[in-house]
CSV table of C-alpha atoms in Angstrom, one decimal:
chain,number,residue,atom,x,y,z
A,1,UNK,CA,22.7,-11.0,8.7
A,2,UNK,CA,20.5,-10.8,5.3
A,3,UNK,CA,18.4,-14.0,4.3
A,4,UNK,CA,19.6,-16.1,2.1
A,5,UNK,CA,19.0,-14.2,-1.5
A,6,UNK,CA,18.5,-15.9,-4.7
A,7,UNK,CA,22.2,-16.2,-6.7
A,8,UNK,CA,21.0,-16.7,-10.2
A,9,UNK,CA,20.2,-13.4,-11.8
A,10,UNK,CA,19.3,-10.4,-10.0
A,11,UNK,CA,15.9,-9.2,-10.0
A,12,UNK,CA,14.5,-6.6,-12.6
A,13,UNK,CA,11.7,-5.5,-10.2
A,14,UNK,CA,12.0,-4.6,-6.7
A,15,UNK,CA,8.5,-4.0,-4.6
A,16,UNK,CA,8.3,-3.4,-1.2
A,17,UNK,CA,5.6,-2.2,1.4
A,18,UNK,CA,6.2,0.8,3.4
A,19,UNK,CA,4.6,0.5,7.1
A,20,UNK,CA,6.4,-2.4,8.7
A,21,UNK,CA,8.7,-3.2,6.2
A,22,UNK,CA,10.8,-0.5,4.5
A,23,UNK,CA,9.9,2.2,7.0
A,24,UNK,CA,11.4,1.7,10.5
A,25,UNK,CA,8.6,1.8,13.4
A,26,UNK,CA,9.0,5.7,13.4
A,27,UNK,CA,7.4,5.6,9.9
A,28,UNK,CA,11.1,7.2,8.8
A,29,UNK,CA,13.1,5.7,6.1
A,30,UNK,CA,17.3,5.4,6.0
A,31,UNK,CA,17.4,7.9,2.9
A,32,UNK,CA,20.8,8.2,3.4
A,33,UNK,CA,21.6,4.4,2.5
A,34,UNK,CA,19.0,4.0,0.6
A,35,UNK,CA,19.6,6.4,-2.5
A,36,UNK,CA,22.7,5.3,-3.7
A,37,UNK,CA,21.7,1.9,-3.4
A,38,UNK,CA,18.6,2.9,-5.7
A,39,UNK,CA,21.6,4.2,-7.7
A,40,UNK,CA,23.2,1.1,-8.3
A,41,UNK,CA,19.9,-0.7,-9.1
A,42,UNK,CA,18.5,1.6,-11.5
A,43,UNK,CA,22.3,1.1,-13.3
A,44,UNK,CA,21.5,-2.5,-13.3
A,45,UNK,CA,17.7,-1.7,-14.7
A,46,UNK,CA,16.2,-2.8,-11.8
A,47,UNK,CA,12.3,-0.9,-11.1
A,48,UNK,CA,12.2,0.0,-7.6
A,49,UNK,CA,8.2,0.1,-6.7
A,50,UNK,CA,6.6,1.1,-3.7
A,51,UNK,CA,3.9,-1.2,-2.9
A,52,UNK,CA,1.0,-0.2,-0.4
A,53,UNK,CA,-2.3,0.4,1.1
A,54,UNK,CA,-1.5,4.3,1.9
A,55,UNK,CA,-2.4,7.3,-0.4
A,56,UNK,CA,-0.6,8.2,-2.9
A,57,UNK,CA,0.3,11.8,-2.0
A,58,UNK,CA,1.4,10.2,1.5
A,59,UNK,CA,3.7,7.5,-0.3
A,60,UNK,CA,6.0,10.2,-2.8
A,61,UNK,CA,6.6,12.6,0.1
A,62,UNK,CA,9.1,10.0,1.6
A,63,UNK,CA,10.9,9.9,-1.7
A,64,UNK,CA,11.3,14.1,-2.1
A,65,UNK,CA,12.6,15.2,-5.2
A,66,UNK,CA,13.0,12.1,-6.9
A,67,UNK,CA,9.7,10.0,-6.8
A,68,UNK,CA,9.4,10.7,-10.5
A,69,UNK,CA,12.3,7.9,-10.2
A,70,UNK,CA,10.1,5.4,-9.1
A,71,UNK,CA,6.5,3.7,-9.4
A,72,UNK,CA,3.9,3.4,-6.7
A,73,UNK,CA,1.3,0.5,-6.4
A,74,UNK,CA,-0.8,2.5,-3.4
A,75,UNK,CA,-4.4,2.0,-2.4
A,76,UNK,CA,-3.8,-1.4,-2.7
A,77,UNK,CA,-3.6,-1.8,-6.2
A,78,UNK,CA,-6.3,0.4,-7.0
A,79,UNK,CA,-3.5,3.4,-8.1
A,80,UNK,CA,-0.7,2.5,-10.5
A,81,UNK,CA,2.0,5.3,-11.3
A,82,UNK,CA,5.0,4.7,-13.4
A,83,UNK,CA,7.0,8.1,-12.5
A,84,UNK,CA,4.8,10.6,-13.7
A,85,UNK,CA,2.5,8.8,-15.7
A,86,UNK,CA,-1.0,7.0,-14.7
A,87,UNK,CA,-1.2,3.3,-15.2
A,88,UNK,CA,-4.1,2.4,-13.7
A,89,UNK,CA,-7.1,3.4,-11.5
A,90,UNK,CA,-9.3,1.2,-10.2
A,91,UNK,CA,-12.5,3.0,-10.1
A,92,UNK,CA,-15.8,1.7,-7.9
A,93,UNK,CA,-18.8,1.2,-9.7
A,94,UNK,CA,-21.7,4.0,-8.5
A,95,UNK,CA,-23.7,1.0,-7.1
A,96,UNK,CA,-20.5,-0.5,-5.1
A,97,UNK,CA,-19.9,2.9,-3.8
A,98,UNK,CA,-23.6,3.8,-2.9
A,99,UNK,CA,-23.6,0.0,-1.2
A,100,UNK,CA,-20.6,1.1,0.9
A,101,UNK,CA,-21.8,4.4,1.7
A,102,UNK,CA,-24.4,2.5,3.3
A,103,UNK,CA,-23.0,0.3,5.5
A,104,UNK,CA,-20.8,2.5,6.8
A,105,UNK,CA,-23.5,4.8,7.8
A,106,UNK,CA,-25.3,2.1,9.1
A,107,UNK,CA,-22.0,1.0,11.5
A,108,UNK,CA,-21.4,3.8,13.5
A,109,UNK,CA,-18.9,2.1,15.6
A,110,UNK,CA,-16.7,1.6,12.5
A,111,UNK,CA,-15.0,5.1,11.1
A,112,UNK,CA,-14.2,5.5,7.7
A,113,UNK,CA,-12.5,7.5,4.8
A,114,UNK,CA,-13.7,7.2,1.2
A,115,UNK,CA,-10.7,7.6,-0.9
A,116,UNK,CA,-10.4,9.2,-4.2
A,117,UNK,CA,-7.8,9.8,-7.1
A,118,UNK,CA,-7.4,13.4,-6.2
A,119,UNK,CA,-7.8,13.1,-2.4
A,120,UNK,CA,-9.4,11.5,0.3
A,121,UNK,CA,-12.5,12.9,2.8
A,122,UNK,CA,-14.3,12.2,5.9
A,123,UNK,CA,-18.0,12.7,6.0
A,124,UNK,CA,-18.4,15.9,9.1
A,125,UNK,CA,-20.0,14.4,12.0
A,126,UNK,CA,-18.7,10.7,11.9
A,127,UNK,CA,-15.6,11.0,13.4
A,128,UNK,CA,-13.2,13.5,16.0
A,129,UNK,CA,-10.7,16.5,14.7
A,130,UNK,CA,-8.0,14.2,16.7
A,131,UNK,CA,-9.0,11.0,14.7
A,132,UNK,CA,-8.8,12.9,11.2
A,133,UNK,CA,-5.1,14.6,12.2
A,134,UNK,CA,-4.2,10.4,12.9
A,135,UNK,CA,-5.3,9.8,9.6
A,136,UNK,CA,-3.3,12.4,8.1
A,137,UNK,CA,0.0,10.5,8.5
A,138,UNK,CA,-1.2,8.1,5.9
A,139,UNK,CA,-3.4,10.8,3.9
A,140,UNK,CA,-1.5,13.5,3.3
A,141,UNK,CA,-4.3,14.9,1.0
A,142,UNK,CA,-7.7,14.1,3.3
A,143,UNK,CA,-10.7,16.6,4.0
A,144,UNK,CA,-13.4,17.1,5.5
A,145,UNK,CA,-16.7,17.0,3.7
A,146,UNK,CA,-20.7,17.7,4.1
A,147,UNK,CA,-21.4,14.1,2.8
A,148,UNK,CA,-19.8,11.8,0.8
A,149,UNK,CA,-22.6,11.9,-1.6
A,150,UNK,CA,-21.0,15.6,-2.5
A,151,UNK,CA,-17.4,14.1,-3.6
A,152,UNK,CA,-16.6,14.9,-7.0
A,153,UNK,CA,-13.8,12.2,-7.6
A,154,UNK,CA,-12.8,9.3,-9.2
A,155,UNK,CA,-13.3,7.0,-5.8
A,156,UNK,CA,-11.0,3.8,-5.8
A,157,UNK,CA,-10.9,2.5,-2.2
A,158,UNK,CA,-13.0,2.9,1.2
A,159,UNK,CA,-10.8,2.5,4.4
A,160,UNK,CA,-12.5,1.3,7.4
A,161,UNK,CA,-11.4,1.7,10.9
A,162,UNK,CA,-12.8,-0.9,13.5
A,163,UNK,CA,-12.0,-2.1,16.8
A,164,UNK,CA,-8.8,-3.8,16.2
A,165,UNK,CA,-9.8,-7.5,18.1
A,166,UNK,CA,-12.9,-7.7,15.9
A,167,UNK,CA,-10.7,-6.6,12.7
A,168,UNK,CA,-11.2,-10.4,11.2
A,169,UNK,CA,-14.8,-10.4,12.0
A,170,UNK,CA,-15.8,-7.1,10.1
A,171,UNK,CA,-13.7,-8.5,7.1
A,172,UNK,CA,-15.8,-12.0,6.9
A,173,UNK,CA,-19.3,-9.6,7.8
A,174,UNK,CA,-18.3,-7.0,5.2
A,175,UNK,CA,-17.4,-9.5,2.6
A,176,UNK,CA,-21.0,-11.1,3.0
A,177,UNK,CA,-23.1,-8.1,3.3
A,178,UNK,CA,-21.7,-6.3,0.2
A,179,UNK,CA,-21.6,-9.9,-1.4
A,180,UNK,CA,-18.7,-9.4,-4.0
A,181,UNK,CA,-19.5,-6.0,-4.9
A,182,UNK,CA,-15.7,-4.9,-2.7
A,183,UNK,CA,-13.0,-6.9,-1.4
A,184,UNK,CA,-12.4,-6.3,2.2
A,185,UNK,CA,-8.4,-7.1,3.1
A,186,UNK,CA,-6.6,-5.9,6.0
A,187,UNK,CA,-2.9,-5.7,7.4
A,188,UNK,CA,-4.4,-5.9,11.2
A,189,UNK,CA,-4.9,-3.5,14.1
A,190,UNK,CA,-8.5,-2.6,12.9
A,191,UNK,CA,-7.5,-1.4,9.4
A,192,UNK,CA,-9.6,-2.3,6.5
A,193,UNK,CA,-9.4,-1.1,3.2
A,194,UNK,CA,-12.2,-2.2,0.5
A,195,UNK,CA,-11.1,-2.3,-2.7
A,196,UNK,CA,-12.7,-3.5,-6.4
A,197,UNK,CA,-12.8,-7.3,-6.6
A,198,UNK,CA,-9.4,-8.4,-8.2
A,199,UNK,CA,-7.5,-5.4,-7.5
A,200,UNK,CA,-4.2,-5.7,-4.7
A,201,UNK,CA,-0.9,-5.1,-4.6
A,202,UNK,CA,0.2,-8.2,-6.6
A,203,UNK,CA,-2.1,-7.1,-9.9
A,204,UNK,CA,-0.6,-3.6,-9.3
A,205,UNK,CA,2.6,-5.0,-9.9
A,206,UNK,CA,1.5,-7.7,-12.6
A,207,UNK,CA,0.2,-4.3,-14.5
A,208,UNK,CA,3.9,-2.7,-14.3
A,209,UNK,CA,5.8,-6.0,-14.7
A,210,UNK,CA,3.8,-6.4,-17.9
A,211,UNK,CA,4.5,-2.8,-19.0
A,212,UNK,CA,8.4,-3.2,-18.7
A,213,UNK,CA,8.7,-7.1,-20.0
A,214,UNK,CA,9.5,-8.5,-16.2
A,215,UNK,CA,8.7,-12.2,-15.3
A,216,UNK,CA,7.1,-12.5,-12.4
A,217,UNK,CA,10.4,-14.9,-11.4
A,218,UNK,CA,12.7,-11.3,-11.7
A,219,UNK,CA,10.5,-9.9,-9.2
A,220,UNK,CA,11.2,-9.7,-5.6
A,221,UNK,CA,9.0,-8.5,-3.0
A,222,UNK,CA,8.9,-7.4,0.9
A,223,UNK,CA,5.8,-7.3,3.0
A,224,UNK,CA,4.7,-8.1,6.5
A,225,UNK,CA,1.1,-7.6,6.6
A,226,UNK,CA,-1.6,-9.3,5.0
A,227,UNK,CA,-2.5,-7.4,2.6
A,228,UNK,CA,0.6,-8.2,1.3
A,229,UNK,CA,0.5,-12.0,1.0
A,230,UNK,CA,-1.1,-11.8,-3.2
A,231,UNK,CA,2.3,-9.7,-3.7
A,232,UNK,CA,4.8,-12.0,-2.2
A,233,UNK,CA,2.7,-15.2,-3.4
A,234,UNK,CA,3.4,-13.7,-7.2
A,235,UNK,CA,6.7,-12.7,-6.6
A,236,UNK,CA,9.4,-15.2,-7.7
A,237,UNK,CA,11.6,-14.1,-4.2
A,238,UNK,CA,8.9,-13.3,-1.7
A,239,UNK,CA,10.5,-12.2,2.0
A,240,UNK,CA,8.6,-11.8,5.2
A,241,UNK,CA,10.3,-9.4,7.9
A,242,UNK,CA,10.6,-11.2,10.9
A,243,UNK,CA,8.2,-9.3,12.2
A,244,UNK,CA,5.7,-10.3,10.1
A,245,UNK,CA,2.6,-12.1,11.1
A,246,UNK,CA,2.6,-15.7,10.6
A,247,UNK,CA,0.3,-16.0,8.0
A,248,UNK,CA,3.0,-13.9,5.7
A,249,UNK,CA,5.8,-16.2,6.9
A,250,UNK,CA,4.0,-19.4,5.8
A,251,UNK,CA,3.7,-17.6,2.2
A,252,UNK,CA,6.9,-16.6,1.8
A,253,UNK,CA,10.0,-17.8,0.7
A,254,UNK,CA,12.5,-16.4,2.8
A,255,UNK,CA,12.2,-14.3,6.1
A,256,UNK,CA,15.0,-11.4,6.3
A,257,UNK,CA,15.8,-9.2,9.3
A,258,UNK,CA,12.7,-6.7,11.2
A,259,UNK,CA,11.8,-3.5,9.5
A,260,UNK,CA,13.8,-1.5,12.2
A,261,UNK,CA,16.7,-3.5,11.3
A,262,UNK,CA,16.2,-2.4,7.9
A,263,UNK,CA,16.0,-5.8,6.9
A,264,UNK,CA,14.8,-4.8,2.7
A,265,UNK,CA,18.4,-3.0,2.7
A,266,UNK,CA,20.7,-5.7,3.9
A,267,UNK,CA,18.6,-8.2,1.5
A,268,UNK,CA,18.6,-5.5,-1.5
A,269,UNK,CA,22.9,-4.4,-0.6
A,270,UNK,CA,23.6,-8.3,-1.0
A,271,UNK,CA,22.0,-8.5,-4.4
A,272,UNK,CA,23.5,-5.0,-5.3
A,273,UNK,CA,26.7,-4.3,-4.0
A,274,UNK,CA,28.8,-1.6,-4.1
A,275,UNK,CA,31.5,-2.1,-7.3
């Protein structure tokens, strides 16, 4: 059974993350029940925004054909796209990004992608063929490249890949080292993703909730990780799946059903039924 859901009003913005929330541990979606129930919320002029930490170009090929119908807060909040139009992109100032480049190439144990606008590359020599075809389930657009220092691109996020015990570590020794120049959050198993100061998924979807008139109480969010605790803190309805790590849990306002019980549906088919 769905969480309890709020009764007043339904919400005018919907955001939910992708890996381990709306996407089923197979990283597949239930397109099949979800479209008409994107149907029946964009009748009832509801925005439907994806909400993540992936790429971009990895995040519209789930929605084929018809992600022009929705908005995507990806990169963490560093990339904002309302259908087909640019909202926002947080670019990294040339000394933040030469900083970076630095201390990655000063950590050899900790791989990494530098992520642009356009696409995202891998400096030749730091990491395996196999590790760069993992990383093209969540960069769909990623390349190999001489040196990072040849990138011509608008950069907006570093993503760092450490050894997955030590993940909290690395977040709390990157956060001092760079000291303020990036924010270092995570959503666990040795993930990192540094992003400008102030930028994550809840000022992503502050920027489109401002754009179409929508209180931050007629937005309802999904997440499970924790770099999606700013989004469900800002959210009037924040749920955690239930499996979700605690930290989320003790943010949110409501827990609803595991991602590969498709959980965001049965909360989202209560608050928009079929006529």
């Amino acid at each position: 059974m769905p969480a309890d859901t709020p009764s007043a009003t339904r919400p005018r913005l919907v955001a939910v993350d992708m890996d381990g929330t709306f996407c089923h541990s197979d990283t597949t979606i239930n397109e099949a029940r979800f479209r008409p129930l994107l149907a029946r919320m964009q009748a009832a002029c509801c925005h439907f925004v994806v909400a993540s930490g992936n790429q971009y170009w990895q995040l519209r090929d789930f929605f084929p054909g018809y992600d022009e119908e929705l908005a995507f807060v990806a990169e963490n909040g560093a990339f904002v796209k309302d259908g087909s139009e640019m909202v926002f992109a947080g670019e990294i100032a040339p000394k933040a990004v030469r900083t970076t480049i630095d201390w990655i190439r000063s950590h050899s144990e900790a791989k990494s992608v530098m992520c642009g606008v356009e696409g995202a590359y891998v400096e030749r020599g730091s990491a395996t063929q196999q590790w760069i075809d993992v990383m093209r389930t969540w960069y769909h657009r990623i390349d190999w490249v001489e040196s990072f220092d040849d990138v011509d691109d608008e950069i907006i996020k570093f993503f760092i890949e450490v050894p997955a015990k030590e993940t909290d570590a690395y977040c709390q020794q990157i956060s001092s080292e760079l000291d303020g120049l990036m924010t270092p959050t995570t959503s666990g198993h040795g993930a990192i993703d540094l992003i400008v100061p102030g930028c994550h998924k809840a000022s992503g979807i502050e920027r489109l909730a401002q754009r179409w008139n929508v209180s931050p109480q007629e937005v309802i969010a999904f997440g499970d990780g924790g770099n999606d605790i700013e989004m469900l803190s800002y959210a009037g309805m924040g749920y955690a799946m239930e499996n979700a790590t605690d930290d989320v849990k003790a943010v949110a306002d409501a827990i609803c059903p595991s991602n590969d019980d498709e959980g965001v549906l049965q909360v989202l088919e209560s608050l928009f039924p079929e006529s």
